[in-house]
């Protein structure tokens, strides 16, 4: 039985939840009280759950894994699904997942958090910097998806499951209408949503939905 530590606002947790659902594997959700309680910052949590202070964390087979990319790769290898068909595809999957973690998810998730959930009013200069980086990363992915149905090859892989992590949340949270600005990403999100097991992040992860603060 898998145990996934996460919370509903966390697109990184959604990546792992979506993968478990796509595999049809039963799993238990363990709520991380990040939004109200800052549980991930507590020394005890860091000692016993994740020294990096981050969700998601997957417990399985006597292991405790963090980093959504490591979790997705481990699950894909373990179940022999969504990993890419051959060695070339698997390196392509890795390449896009690294791009995702550094840029595609990272800038967008930070921007959304600061806009919607950060305690303090965000600094406009910081937001402008992040928006610029988002536009660049999303432009690259939109161009790639003009010639490919999925991020790697013509079938879904963990690269898709990773990169879609933050893109099914309501537009008002980020204030960025990704589907309108990037039509190829919009069409790809529909294809990814057709993977069996897909569910809205707010329905498949624990933790109350919170209205955006701004
Ligand atoms: N690269 C990591 C990022 C994980 C991450 O940033 N998780 C957020 C929640 S979505 C978190 O726990 N952040 C805590 C912090 O940055 O202090 C992954 O893909 O798992």
PDB file of N, CA, C and O in Angstrom, residues 80-105:
ATOM      1  N   UNK A  80       6.590  -0.469 -14.698  1.00  0.00           N
ATOM      2  CA  UNK A  80       6.859  -0.616 -16.126  1.00  0.00           C
ATOM      3  C   UNK A  80       5.884   0.141 -17.009  1.00  0.00           C
ATOM      4  O   UNK A  80       5.579  -0.288 -18.118  1.00  0.00           O
ATOM      5  N   UNK A  81       5.420   1.298 -16.511  1.00  0.00           N
ATOM      6  CA  UNK A  81       4.454   2.092 -17.302  1.00  0.00           C
ATOM      7  C   UNK A  81       4.810   3.583 -17.258  1.00  0.00           C
ATOM      8  O   UNK A  81       5.379   4.059 -16.278  1.00  0.00           O
ATOM      9  N   UNK A  82       4.471   4.279 -18.311  1.00  0.00           N
ATOM     10  CA  UNK A  82       4.665   5.729 -18.420  1.00  0.00           C
ATOM     11  C   UNK A  82       6.139   6.139 -18.343  1.00  0.00           C
ATOM     12  O   UNK A  82       6.450   7.268 -17.997  1.00  0.00           O
ATOM     13  N   UNK A  83       7.045   5.233 -18.674  1.00  0.00           N
ATOM     14  CA  UNK A  83       8.465   5.561 -18.503  1.00  0.00           C
ATOM     15  C   UNK A  83       9.150   5.882 -19.822  1.00  0.00           C
ATOM     16  O   UNK A  83      10.317   6.278 -19.842  1.00  0.00           O
ATOM     17  N   UNK A  84       8.454   5.744 -20.966  1.00  0.00           N
ATOM     18  CA  UNK A  84       9.097   5.870 -22.276  1.00  0.00           C
ATOM     19  C   UNK A  84       9.412   4.473 -22.780  1.00  0.00           C
ATOM     20  O   UNK A  84       9.666   3.564 -21.996  1.00  0.00           O
ATOM     21  N   UNK A  85       9.387   4.336 -24.130  1.00  0.00           N
ATOM     22  CA  UNK A  85       9.444   2.976 -24.672  1.00  0.00           C
ATOM     23  C   UNK A  85      10.837   2.398 -24.765  1.00  0.00           C
ATOM     24  O   UNK A  85      11.026   1.190 -24.779  1.00  0.00           O
ATOM     25  N   UNK A  86      11.854   3.263 -24.890  1.00  0.00           N
ATOM     26  CA  UNK A  86      13.231   2.763 -25.010  1.00  0.00           C
ATOM     27  C   UNK A  86      14.178   3.744 -24.319  1.00  0.00           C
ATOM     28  O   UNK A  86      13.740   4.752 -23.766  1.00  0.00           O
ATOM     29  N   UNK A  87      15.457   3.447 -24.422  1.00  0.00           N
ATOM     30  CA  UNK A  87      16.426   4.269 -23.696  1.00  0.00           C
ATOM     31  C   UNK A  87      16.395   5.722 -24.182  1.00  0.00           C
ATOM     32  O   UNK A  87      16.462   6.660 -23.379  1.00  0.00           O
ATOM     33  N   UNK A  88      16.294   5.918 -25.477  1.00  0.00           N
ATOM     34  CA  UNK A  88      16.264   7.295 -26.019  1.00  0.00           C
ATOM     35  C   UNK A  88      15.087   8.065 -25.433  1.00  0.00           C
ATOM     36  O   UNK A  88      15.231   9.213 -25.010  1.00  0.00           O
ATOM     37  N   UNK A  89      13.921   7.420 -25.430  1.00  0.00           N
ATOM     38  CA  UNK A  89      12.731   8.107 -24.884  1.00  0.00           C
ATOM     39  C   UNK A  89      12.896   8.373 -23.398  1.00  0.00           C
ATOM     40  O   UNK A  89      12.483   9.419 -22.899  1.00  0.00           O
ATOM     41  N   UNK A  90      13.550   7.456 -22.698  1.00  0.00           N
ATOM     42  CA  UNK A  90      13.683   7.660 -21.245  1.00  0.00           C
ATOM     43  C   UNK A  90      14.594   8.846 -20.932  1.00  0.00           C
ATOM     44  O   UNK A  90      14.352   9.591 -19.989  1.00  0.00           O
ATOM     45  N   UNK A  91      15.621   9.055 -21.767  1.00  0.00           N
ATOM     46  CA  UNK A  91      16.457  10.253 -21.549  1.00  0.00           C
ATOM     47  C   UNK A  91      15.703  11.526 -21.931  1.00  0.00           C
ATOM     48  O   UNK A  91      15.901  12.581 -21.316  1.00  0.00           O
ATOM     49  N   UNK A  92      14.843  11.432 -22.936  1.00  0.00           N
ATOM     50  CA  UNK A  92      14.002  12.591 -23.277  1.00  0.00           C
ATOM     51  C   UNK A  92      13.055  12.922 -22.121  1.00  0.00           C
ATOM     52  O   UNK A  92      12.832  14.085 -21.782  1.00  0.00           O
ATOM     53  N   UNK A  93      12.487  11.869 -21.528  1.00  0.00           N
ATOM     54  CA  UNK A  93      11.603  12.056 -20.364  1.00  0.00           C
ATOM     55  C   UNK A  93      12.381  12.760 -19.252  1.00  0.00           C
ATOM     56  O   UNK A  93      11.911  13.749 -18.665  1.00  0.00           O
ATOM     57  N   UNK A  94      13.590  12.295 -18.984  1.00  0.00           N
ATOM     58  CA  UNK A  94      14.409  12.904 -17.927  1.00  0.00           C
ATOM     59  C   UNK A  94      14.701  14.370 -18.260  1.00  0.00           C
ATOM     60  O   UNK A  94      14.609  15.255 -17.396  1.00  0.00           O
ATOM     61  N   UNK A  95      15.021  14.636 -19.521  1.00  0.00           N
ATOM     62  CA  UNK A  95      15.357  16.000 -19.958  1.00  0.00           C
ATOM     63  C   UNK A  95      14.178  16.955 -19.693  1.00  0.00           C
ATOM     64  O   UNK A  95      14.364  18.042 -19.147  1.00  0.00           O
ATOM     65  N   UNK A  96      12.976  16.524 -20.042  1.00  0.00           N
ATOM     66  CA  UNK A  96      11.818  17.405 -19.832  1.00  0.00           C
ATOM     67  C   UNK A  96      11.451  17.508 -18.358  1.00  0.00           C
ATOM     68  O   UNK A  96      10.986  18.553 -17.889  1.00  0.00           O
ATOM     69  N   UNK A  97      11.682  16.454 -17.605  1.00  0.00           N
ATOM     70  CA  UNK A  97      11.364  16.543 -16.168  1.00  0.00           C
ATOM     71  C   UNK A  97      12.341  17.482 -15.450  1.00  0.00           C
ATOM     72  O   UNK A  97      11.955  18.191 -14.512  1.00  0.00           O
ATOM     73  N   UNK A  98      13.576  17.514 -15.899  1.00  0.00           N
ATOM     74  CA  UNK A  98      14.526  18.467 -15.313  1.00  0.00           C
ATOM     75  C   UNK A  98      14.132  19.896 -15.686  1.00  0.00           C
ATOM     76  O   UNK A  98      14.170  20.812 -14.858  1.00  0.00           O
ATOM     77  N   UNK A  99      13.741  20.090 -16.939  1.00  0.00           N
ATOM     78  CA  UNK A  99      13.276  21.411 -17.381  1.00  0.00           C
ATOM     79  C   UNK A  99      12.041  21.820 -16.565  1.00  0.00           C
ATOM     80  O   UNK A  99      11.905  22.975 -16.143  1.00  0.00           O
ATOM     81  N   UNK A 100      11.168  20.836 -16.329  1.00  0.00           N
ATOM     82  CA  UNK A 100       9.957  21.107 -15.543  1.00  0.00           C
ATOM     83  C   UNK A 100      10.316  21.567 -14.131  1.00  0.00           C
ATOM     84  O   UNK A 100       9.818  22.583 -13.646  1.00  0.00           O
ATOM     85  N   UNK A 101      11.184  20.797 -13.484  1.00  0.00           N
ATOM     86  CA  UNK A 101      11.503  21.120 -12.089  1.00  0.00           C
ATOM     87  C   UNK A 101      12.254  22.447 -11.960  1.00  0.00           C
ATOM     88  O   UNK A 101      12.062  23.178 -11.002  1.00  0.00           O
ATOM     89  N   UNK A 102      13.102  22.744 -12.923  1.00  0.00           N
ATOM     90  CA  UNK A 102      13.875  23.990 -12.840  1.00  0.00           C
ATOM     91  C   UNK A 102      13.033  25.193 -13.259  1.00  0.00           C
ATOM     92  O   UNK A 102      13.075  26.236 -12.610  1.00  0.00           O
ATOM     93  N   UNK A 103      12.249  25.032 -14.344  1.00  0.00           N
ATOM     94  CA  UNK A 103      11.606  26.216 -14.913  1.00  0.00           C
ATOM     95  C   UNK A 103      10.084  26.126 -15.022  1.00  0.00           C
ATOM     96  O   UNK A 103       9.370  26.982 -14.505  1.00  0.00           O
ATOM     97  N   UNK A 104       9.591  25.110 -15.723  1.00  0.00           N
ATOM     98  CA  UNK A 104       8.175  25.109 -16.127  1.00  0.00           C
ATOM     99  C   UNK A 104       7.251  25.097 -14.909  1.00  0.00           C
ATOM    100  O   UNK A 104       6.405  25.965 -14.744  1.00  0.00           O
ATOM    101  N   UNK A 105       7.410  24.120 -14.049  1.00  0.00           N
ATOM    102  CA  UNK A 105       6.618  24.105 -12.809  1.00  0.00           C
ATOM    103  C   UNK A 105       7.106  25.158 -11.833  1.00  0.00           C
ATOM    104  O   UNK A 105       6.316  25.874 -11.218  1.00  0.00           O
TER     105      UNK A 105
END
